[in-house]
XYZ file of C-alpha atoms in Angstrom:
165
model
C 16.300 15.055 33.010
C 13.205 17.029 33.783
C 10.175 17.915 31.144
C 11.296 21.402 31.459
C 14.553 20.234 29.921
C 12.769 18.599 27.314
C 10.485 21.437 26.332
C 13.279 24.158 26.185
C 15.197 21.292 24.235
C 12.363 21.234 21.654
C 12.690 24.731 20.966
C 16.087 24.023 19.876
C 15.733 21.561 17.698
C 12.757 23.552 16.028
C 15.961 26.166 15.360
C 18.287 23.195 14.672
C 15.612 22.677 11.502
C 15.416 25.701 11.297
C 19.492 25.620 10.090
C 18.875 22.717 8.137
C 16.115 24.244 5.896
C 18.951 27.154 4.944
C 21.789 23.868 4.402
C 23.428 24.886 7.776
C 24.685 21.938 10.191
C 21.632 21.248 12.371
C 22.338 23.323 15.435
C 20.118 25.162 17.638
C 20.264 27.185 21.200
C 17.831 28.984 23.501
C 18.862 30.599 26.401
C 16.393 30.853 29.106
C 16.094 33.098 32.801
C 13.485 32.607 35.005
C 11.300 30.403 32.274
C 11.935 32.510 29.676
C 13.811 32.622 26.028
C 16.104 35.313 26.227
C 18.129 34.674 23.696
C 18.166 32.153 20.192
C 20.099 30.932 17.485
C 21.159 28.189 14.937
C 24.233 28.143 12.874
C 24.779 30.456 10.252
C 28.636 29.651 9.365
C 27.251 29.375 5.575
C 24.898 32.000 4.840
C 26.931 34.708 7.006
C 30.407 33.294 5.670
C 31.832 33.533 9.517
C 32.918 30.529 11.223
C 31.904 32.341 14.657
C 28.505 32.016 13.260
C 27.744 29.197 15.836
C 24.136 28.900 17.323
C 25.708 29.173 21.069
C 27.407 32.775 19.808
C 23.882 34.016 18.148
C 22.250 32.807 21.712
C 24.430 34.657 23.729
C 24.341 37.765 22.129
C 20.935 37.315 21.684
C 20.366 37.038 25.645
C 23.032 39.417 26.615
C 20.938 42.617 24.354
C 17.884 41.128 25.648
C 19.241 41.547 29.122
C 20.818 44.507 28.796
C 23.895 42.834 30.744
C 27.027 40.139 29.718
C 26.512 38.374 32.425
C 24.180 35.620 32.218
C 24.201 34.238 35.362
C 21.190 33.162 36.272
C 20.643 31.563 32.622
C 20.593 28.126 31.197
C 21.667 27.581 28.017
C 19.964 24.471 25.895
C 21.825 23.326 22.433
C 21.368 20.930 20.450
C 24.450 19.387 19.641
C 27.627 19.418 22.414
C 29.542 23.106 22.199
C 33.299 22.764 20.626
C 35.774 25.139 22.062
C 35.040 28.204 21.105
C 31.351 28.108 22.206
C 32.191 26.240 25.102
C 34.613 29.734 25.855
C 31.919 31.582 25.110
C 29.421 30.045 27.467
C 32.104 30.423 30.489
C 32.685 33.587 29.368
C 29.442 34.964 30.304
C 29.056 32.825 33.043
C 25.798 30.810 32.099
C 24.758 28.914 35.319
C 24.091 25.900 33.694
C 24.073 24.050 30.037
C 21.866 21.672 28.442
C 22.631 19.773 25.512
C 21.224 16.704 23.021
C 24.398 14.986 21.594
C 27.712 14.249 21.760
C 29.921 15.307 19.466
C 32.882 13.071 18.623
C 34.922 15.288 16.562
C 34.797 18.885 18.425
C 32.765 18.051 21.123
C 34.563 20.083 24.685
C 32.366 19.481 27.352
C 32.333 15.771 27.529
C 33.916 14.032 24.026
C 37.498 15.500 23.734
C 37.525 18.219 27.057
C 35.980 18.919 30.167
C 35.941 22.640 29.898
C 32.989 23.156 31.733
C 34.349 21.657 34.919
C 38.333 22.639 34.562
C 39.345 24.299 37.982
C 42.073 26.077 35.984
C 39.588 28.521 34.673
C 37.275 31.096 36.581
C 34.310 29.781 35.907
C 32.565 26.396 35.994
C 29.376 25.607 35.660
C 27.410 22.011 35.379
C 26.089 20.516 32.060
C 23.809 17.799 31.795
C 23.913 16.088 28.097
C 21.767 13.653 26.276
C 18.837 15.687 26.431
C 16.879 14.287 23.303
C 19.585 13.571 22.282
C 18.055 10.507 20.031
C 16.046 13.978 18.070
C 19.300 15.679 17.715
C 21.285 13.121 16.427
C 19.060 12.409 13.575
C 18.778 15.466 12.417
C 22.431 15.478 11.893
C 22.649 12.289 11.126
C 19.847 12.822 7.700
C 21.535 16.427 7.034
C 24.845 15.111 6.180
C 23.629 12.158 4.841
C 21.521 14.582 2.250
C 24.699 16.284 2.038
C 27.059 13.478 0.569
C 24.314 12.181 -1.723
C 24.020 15.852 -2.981
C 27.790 15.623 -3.484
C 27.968 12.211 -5.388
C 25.003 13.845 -7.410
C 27.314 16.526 -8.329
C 30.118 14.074 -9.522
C 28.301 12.171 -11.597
C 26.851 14.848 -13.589
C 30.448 15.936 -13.865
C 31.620 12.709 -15.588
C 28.630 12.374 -17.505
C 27.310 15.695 -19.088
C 23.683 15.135 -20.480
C 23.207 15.921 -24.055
């Protein structure tokens, strides 16, 4: 893991909070080419009511009008959290050189936790991903949002039962 990991990783998580501050899931991406941030974004499922609202999907659309091309070849891609499926489709799809990401993720996670899309040699691209990237950061984000989350909830329910008054 090199500091230039780190720093884009930062950047991420700054949009990660940036989710969490609207009560989105805690998920940011940058893409970068050639040091730069070409593209950003951090879930939006909620607020936009679309489940392709992932921060991968807002990054690569960011990058690909900032480029002016789909193909992001010479990019690396840095999220937050591991991609599920569809992001991880996404990312082949424009044929990112390389990903980055903080944590796994045990219930959708498709580059390390349930698949290995990023290295299946049934499909046209690969491309190398290097997780755990402040990962430690990441994970606590998460970890407090949903936490937040379910007492929220509980708070909810016991209003419910008992109506004041």
């Amino acid at each position: 893991m090199s500091s230039v990991d780190e720093d884009f990783m930062r950047l991420a998580l700054d949009l990660a909070e940036q989710a969490a501050l609207q009560d989105e899931v805690p998920v940011g991406a940058v893409i970068v080419a050639d040091g730069k941030v070409v593209g950003r974004g951090f879930n939006q499922r909620e607020s936009q009511r679309n489940p392709l609202c992932h921060a991968e999907i807002s990054a690569i659309d960011g990058a690909a009008k900032e480029l002016g091309h789909w193909r992001l070849s010479e990019c690396t891609m840095y999220v937050t959290l591991e991609p599920c499926i569809m992001c991880v489709g996404a990312i082949l799809q424009a044929r990112v050189s390389r990903l980055v990401f903080g944590c796994l993720d045990a219930k959708a996670g498709a580059v390390e936790s349930l698949y290995r899309l990023c290295e299946d040699r049934r499909l046209n691209h690969q491309l190398p991903a290097v997780g755990g990237v402040l990962a430690d950061q990441a994970g606590t984000l998460l970890s407090e949002f949903f936490s937040r989350l379910r007492a929220r909830k509980r708070e909810s329910k016991i209003g419910e039962r008992w109506p004041s008054g």
